[in-house]
CSV table of C-alpha atoms in Angstrom, one decimal:
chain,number,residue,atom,x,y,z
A,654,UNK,CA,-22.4,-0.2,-17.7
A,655,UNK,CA,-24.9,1.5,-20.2
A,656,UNK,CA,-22.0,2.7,-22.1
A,657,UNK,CA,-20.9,-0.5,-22.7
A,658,UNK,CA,-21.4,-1.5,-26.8
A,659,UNK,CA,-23.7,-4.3,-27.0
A,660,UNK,CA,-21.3,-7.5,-28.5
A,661,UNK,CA,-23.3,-10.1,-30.9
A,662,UNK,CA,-22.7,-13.2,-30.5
A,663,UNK,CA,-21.4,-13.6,-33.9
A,664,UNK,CA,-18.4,-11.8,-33.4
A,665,UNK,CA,-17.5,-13.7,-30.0
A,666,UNK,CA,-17.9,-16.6,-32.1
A,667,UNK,CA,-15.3,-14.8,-34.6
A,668,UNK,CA,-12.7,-15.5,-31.9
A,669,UNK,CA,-12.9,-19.0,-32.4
A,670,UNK,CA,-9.2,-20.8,-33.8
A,671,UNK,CA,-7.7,-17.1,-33.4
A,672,UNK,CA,-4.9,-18.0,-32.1
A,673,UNK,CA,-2.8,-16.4,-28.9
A,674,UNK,CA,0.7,-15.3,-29.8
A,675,UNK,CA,2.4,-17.7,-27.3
A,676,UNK,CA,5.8,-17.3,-25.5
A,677,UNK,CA,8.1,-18.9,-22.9
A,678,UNK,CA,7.8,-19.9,-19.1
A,679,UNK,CA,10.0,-21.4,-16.5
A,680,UNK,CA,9.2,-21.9,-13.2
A,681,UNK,CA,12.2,-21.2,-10.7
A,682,UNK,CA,12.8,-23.4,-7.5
A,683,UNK,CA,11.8,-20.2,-5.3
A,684,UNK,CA,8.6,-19.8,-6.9
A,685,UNK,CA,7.5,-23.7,-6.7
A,686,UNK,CA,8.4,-23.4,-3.0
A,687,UNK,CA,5.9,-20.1,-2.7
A,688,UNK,CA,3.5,-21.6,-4.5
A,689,UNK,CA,3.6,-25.0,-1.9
A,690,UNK,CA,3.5,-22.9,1.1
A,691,UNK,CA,0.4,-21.3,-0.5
A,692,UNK,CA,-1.7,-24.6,-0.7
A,693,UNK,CA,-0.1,-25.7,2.9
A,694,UNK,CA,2.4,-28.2,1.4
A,695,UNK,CA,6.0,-29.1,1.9
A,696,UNK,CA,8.0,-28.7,-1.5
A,697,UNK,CA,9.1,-32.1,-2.7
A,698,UNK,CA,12.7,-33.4,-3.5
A,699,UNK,CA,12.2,-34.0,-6.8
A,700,UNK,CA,11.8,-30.3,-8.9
A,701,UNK,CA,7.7,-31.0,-9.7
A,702,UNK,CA,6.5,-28.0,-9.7
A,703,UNK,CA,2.9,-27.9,-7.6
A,704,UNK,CA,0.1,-28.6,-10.4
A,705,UNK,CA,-1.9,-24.9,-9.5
A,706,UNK,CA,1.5,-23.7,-11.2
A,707,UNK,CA,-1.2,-24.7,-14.5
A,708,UNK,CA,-2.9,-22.2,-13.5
A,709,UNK,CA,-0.6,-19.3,-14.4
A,710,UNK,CA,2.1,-20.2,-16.1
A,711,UNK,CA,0.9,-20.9,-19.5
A,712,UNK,CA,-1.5,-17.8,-18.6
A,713,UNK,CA,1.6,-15.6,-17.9
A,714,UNK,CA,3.5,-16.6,-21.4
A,715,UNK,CA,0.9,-16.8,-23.5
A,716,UNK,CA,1.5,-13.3,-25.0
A,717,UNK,CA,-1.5,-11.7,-23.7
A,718,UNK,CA,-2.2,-10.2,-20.4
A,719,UNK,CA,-5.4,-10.7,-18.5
A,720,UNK,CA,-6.2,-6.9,-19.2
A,721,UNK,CA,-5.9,-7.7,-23.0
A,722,UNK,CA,-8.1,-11.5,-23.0
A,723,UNK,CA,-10.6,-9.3,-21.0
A,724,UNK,CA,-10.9,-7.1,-23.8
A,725,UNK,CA,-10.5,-9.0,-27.2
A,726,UNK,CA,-13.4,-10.8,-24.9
A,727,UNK,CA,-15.5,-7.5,-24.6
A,728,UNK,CA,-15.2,-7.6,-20.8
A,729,UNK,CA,-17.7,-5.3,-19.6
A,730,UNK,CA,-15.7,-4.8,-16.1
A,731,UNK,CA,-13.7,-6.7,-14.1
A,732,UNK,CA,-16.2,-7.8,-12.1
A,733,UNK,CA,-18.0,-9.1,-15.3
A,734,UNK,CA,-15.7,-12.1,-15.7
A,735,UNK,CA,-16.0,-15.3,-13.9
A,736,UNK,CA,-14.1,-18.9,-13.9
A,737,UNK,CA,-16.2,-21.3,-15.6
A,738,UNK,CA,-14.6,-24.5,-15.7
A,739,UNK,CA,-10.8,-25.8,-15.6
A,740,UNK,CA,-9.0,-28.6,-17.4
A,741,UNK,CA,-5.6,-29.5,-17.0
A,742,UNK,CA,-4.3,-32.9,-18.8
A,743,UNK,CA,-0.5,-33.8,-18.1
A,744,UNK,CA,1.5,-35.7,-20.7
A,745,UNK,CA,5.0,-35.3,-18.8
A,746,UNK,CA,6.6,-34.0,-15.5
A,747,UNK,CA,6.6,-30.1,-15.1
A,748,UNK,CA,9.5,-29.5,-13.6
A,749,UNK,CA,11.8,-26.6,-12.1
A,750,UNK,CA,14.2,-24.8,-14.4
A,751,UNK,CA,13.1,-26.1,-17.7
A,752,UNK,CA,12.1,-23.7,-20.3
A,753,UNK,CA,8.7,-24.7,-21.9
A,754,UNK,CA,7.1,-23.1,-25.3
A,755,UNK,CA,3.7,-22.3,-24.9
A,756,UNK,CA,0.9,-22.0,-27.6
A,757,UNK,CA,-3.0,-21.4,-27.8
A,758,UNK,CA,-6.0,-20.8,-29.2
A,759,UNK,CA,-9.7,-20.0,-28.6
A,760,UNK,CA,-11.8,-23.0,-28.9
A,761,UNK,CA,-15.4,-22.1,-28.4
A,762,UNK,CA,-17.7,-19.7,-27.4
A,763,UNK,CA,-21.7,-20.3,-26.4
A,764,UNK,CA,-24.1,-17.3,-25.2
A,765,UNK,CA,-26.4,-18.8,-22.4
A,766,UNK,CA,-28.5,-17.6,-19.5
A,767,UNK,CA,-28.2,-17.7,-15.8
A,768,UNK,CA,-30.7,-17.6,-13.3
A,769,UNK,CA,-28.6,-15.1,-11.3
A,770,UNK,CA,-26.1,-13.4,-13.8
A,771,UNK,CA,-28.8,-13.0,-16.6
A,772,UNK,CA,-26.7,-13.6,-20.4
A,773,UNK,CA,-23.5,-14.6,-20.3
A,774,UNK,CA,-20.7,-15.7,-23.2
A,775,UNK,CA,-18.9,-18.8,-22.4
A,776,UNK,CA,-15.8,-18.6,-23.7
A,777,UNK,CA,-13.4,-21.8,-24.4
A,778,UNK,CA,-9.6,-21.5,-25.1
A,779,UNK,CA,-6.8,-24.3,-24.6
A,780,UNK,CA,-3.2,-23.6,-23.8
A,781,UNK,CA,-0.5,-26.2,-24.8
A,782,UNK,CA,2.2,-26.4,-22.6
A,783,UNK,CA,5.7,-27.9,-24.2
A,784,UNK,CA,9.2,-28.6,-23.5
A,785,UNK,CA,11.6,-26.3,-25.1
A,786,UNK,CA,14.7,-28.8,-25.6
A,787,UNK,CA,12.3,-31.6,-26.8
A,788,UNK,CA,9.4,-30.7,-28.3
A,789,UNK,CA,7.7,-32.9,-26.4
A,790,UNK,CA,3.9,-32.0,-24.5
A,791,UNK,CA,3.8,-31.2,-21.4
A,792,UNK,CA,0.5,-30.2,-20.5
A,793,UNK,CA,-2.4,-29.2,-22.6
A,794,UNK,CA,-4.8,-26.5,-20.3
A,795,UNK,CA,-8.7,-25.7,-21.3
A,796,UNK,CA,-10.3,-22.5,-19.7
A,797,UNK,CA,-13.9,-21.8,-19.8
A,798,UNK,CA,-14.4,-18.1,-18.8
A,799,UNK,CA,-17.7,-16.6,-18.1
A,800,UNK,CA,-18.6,-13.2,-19.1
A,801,UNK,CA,-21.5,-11.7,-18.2
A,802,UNK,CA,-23.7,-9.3,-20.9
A,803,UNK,CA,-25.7,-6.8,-18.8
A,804,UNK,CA,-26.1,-4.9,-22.8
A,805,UNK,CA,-28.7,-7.0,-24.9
B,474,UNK,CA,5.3,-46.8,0.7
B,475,UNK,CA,3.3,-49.3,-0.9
B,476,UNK,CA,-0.8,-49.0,-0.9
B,477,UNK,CA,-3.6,-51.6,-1.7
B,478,UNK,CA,-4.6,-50.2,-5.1
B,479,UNK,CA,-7.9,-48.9,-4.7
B,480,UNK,CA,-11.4,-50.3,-5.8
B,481,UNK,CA,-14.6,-48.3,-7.4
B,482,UNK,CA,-16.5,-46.6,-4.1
B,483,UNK,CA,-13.1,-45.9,-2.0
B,484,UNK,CA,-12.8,-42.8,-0.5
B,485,UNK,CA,-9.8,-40.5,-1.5
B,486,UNK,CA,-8.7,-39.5,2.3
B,487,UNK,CA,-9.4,-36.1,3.3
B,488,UNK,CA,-7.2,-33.3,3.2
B,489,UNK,CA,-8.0,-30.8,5.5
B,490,UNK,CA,-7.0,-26.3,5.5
B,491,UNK,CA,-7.3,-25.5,9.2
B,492,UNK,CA,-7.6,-22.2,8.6
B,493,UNK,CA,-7.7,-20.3,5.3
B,494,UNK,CA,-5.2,-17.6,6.0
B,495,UNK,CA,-5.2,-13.8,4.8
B,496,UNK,CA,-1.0,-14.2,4.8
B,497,UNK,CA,-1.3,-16.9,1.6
B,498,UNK,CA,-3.7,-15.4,-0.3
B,499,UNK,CA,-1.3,-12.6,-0.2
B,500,UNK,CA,1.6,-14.3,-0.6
B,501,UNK,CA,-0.6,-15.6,-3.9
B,502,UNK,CA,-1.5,-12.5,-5.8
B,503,UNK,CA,2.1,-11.7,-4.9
B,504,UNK,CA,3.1,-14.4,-7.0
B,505,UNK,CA,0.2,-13.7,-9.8
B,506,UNK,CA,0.8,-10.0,-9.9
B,507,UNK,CA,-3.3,-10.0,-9.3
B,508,UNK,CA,-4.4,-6.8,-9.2
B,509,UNK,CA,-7.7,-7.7,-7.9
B,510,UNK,CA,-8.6,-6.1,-3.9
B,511,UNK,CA,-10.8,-9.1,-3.4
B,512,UNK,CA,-8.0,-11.0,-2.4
B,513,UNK,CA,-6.2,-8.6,-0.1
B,514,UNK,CA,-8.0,-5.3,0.5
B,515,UNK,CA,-11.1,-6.2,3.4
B,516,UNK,CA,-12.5,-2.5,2.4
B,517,UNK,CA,-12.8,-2.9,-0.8
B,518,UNK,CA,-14.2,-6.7,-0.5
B,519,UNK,CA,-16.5,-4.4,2.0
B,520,UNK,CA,-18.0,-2.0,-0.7
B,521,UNK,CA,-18.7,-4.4,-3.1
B,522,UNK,CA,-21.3,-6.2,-0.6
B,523,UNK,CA,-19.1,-9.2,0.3
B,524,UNK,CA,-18.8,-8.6,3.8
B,525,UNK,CA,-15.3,-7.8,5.6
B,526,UNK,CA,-13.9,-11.7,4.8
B,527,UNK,CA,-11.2,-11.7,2.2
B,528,UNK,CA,-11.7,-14.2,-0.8
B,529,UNK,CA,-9.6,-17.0,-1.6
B,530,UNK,CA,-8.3,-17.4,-4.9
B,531,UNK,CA,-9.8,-20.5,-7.0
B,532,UNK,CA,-6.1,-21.0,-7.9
B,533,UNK,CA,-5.7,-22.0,-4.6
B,534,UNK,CA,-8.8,-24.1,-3.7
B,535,UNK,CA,-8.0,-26.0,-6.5
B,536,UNK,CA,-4.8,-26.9,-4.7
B,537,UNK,CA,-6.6,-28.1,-1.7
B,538,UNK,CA,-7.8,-30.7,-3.6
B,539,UNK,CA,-4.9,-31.7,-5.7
B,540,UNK,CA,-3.0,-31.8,-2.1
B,541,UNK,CA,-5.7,-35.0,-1.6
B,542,UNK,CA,-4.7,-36.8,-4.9
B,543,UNK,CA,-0.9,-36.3,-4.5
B,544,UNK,CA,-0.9,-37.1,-0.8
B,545,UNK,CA,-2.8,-40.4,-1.9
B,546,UNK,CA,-1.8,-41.2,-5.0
B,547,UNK,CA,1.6,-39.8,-4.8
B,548,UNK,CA,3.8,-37.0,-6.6
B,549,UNK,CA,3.7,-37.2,-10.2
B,550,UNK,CA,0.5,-39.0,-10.0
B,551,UNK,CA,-2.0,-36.5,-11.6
B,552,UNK,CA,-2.8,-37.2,-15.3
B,553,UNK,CA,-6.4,-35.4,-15.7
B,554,UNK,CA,-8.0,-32.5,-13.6
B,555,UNK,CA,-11.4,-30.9,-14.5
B,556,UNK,CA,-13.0,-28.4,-11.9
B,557,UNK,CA,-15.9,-25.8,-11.5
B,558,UNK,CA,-15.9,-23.4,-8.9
B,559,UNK,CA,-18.9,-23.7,-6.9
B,560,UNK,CA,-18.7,-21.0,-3.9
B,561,UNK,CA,-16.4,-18.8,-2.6
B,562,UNK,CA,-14.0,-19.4,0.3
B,563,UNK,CA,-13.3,-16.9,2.6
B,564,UNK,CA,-9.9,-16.3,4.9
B,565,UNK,CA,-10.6,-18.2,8.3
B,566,UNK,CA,-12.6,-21.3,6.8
B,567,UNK,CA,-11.6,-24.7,7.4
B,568,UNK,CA,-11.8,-27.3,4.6
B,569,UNK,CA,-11.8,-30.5,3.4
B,570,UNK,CA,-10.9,-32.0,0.1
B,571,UNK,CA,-11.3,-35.4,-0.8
B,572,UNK,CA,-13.2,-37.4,-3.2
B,573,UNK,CA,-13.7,-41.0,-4.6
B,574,UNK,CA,-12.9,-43.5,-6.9
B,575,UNK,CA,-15.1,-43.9,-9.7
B,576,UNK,CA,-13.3,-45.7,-12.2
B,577,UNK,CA,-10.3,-48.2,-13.0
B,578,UNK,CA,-9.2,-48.8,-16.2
B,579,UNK,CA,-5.8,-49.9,-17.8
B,580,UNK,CA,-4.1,-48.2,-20.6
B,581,UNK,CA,-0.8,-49.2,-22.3
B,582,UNK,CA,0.3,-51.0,-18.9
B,583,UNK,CA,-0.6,-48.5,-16.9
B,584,UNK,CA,-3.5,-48.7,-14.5
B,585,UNK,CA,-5.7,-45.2,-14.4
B,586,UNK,CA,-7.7,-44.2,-11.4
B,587,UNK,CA,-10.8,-42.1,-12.0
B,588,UNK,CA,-12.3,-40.0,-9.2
B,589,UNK,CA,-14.8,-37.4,-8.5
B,590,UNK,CA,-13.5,-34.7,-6.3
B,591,UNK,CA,-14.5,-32.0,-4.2
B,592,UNK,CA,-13.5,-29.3,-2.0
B,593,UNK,CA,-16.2,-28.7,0.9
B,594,UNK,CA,-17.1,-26.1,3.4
B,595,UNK,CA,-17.3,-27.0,7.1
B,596,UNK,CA,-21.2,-26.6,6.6
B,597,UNK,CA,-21.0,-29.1,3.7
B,598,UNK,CA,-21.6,-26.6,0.9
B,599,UNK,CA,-18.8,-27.4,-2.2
B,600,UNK,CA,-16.7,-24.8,-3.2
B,601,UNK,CA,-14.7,-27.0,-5.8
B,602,UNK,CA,-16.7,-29.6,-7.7
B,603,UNK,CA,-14.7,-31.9,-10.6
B,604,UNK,CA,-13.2,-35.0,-11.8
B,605,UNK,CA,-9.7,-36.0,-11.6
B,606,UNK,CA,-7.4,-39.4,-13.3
B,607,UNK,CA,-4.5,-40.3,-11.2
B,608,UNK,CA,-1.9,-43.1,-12.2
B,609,UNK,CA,-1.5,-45.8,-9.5
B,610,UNK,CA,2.3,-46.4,-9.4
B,611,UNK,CA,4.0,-47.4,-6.2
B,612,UNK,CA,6.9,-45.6,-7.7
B,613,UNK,CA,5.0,-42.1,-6.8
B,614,UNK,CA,4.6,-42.7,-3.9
B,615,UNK,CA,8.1,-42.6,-2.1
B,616,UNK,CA,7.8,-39.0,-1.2
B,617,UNK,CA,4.8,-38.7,1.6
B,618,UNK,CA,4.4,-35.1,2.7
B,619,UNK,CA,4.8,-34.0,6.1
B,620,UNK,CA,1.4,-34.6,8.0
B,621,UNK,CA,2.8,-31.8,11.0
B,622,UNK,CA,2.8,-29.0,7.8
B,623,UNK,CA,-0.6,-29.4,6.6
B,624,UNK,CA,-3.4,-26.9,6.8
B,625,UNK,CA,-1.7,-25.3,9.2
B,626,UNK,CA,-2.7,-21.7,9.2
B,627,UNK,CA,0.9,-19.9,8.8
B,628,UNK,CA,2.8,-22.9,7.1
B,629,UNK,CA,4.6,-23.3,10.8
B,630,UNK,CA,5.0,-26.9,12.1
């Protein structure tokens, strides 16, 4: 990765309140039933959607693709990039069918060292999850990526 | 169902995977469009040094452990979730979530559970580590999942 340019940490911290240029999400009935059978549970009665369905959604509609967060976060490789730490909070029900408005921004960014990984950016940025027809919050999700400097 | 609300220092009951299974974490980066080989290509987990095991995605091993707080606390119940990944977890592990109750506090009427939670390795290593809130409403709890389904390797009963 020598060819990789070096990224100060003043310009990662430039990323902080830029602001992700959001979209739409709705999880179908089909896909909350794939995503039970992938945690080895039986899809309940009631249209809630499985809570790892935080995970992606918001991700998926938030107007940028993993390819392009990896690079306005000077990814150095795929392999560069690690989960940190995940935060979901849940104001309301997520449920099947309903069209929710997602919005975002980056929240904060630290440059530490790892015994293992060696310099790393720690990169913050919170998703807000909302129902379409009322306004109302639905979920608000925090992601800490890792990603790892092997340039000085 | 109704349940004894819990104290501080009760366990969450364990939810146990069999058998991680190579057909979900397909089925999984079917459903992400996830690019990434780790997940379903043994050769390529191979030459990057990883051994011939496939790796599950965190996604997924998060799940494990939200399975424990819904199948105690009920559907609906989950208010706060805060994890780190810890290890990886490899098709063919067994595993078991679970956690305990740290906390108890009220707010507007309604009584909040804290926990800490955790997904562990047969040998006792973590792979999930976190903290989760959980609302204790008897209400949630009228839909118990089907204990025959659970962890079992291809979703078969």
């Amino acid at each position: 990765m020598s060819a990789v340019e070096p990224v100060t940490l003043e310009e990662m911290q430039s990323l902080v309140g830029r602001r992700f240029p959001g979209g739409s999400a709705r999880v179908e009935r089909w896909e909350n039933f794939l995503l039970h059978e992938v945690v080895g549970m039986t899809l309940p009665p009631d249209g809630r959607i499985h809570p790892i369905g935080l995970f992606h959604v918001p991700l998926a509609a938030c107007g940028w693709s993993y390819a392009e967060i990896f690079e306005i976060c000077r990814a150095e490789s795929d392999e560069a990039v690690r989960a940190g730490e995940y935060e979901w909070v849940l104001h309301g029900d997520v449920l099947e069918g309903v069209d929710f408005d997602i919005t975002g921004e980056f929240i904060s960014v630290d440059r530490k060292k790892g015994r293992s990984v060696g310099e790393f950016d720690r990169v913050t940025f919170r998703l807000d999850m909302a129902e379409r027809a009322s306004g109302e919050p639905i979920a608000t999700v925090t992601n800490t990526w890792l990603f790892i400097r092997s340039t000085p | 169902m109704t349940a004894p609300r819990p104290t501080v220092g009760d366990p969450i009951p364990n939810w146990e995977m069999a058998e991680v299974s190579e057909t979900r974490m397909q089925l999984l980066a079917a459903i992400l469009r996830d690019p990434n080989p780790i997940h379903w290509d043994r050769d390529e987990v191979d030459a990057r040094g990883l051994g011939r095991r496939l790796i599950n995605q965190g996604p997924t091993n998060v799940g494990y452990v939200v399975n424990a707080l819904l199948d105690w606390a009920g559907a609906g119940s989950l208010k706060k979730l805060r994890v780190r990944f810890t290890s990886n977890v490899f098709d063919g592990e067994s595993l078991t979530a679970g956690g305990e109750v740290t906390g108890i506090r009220s707010v507007d009427g309604e009584t909040l559970i804290d926990c800490s939670i955790a997904l562990w390795h047969s040998d006792g290593r973590t792979a999930v580590e976190g903290e989760a809130t959980v609302t204790w409403n008897t209400d949630y709890r009228q839909h118990e999942p089907q204990p025959a389904r659970k962890g079992s390797p291809d979703g078969s009963e």
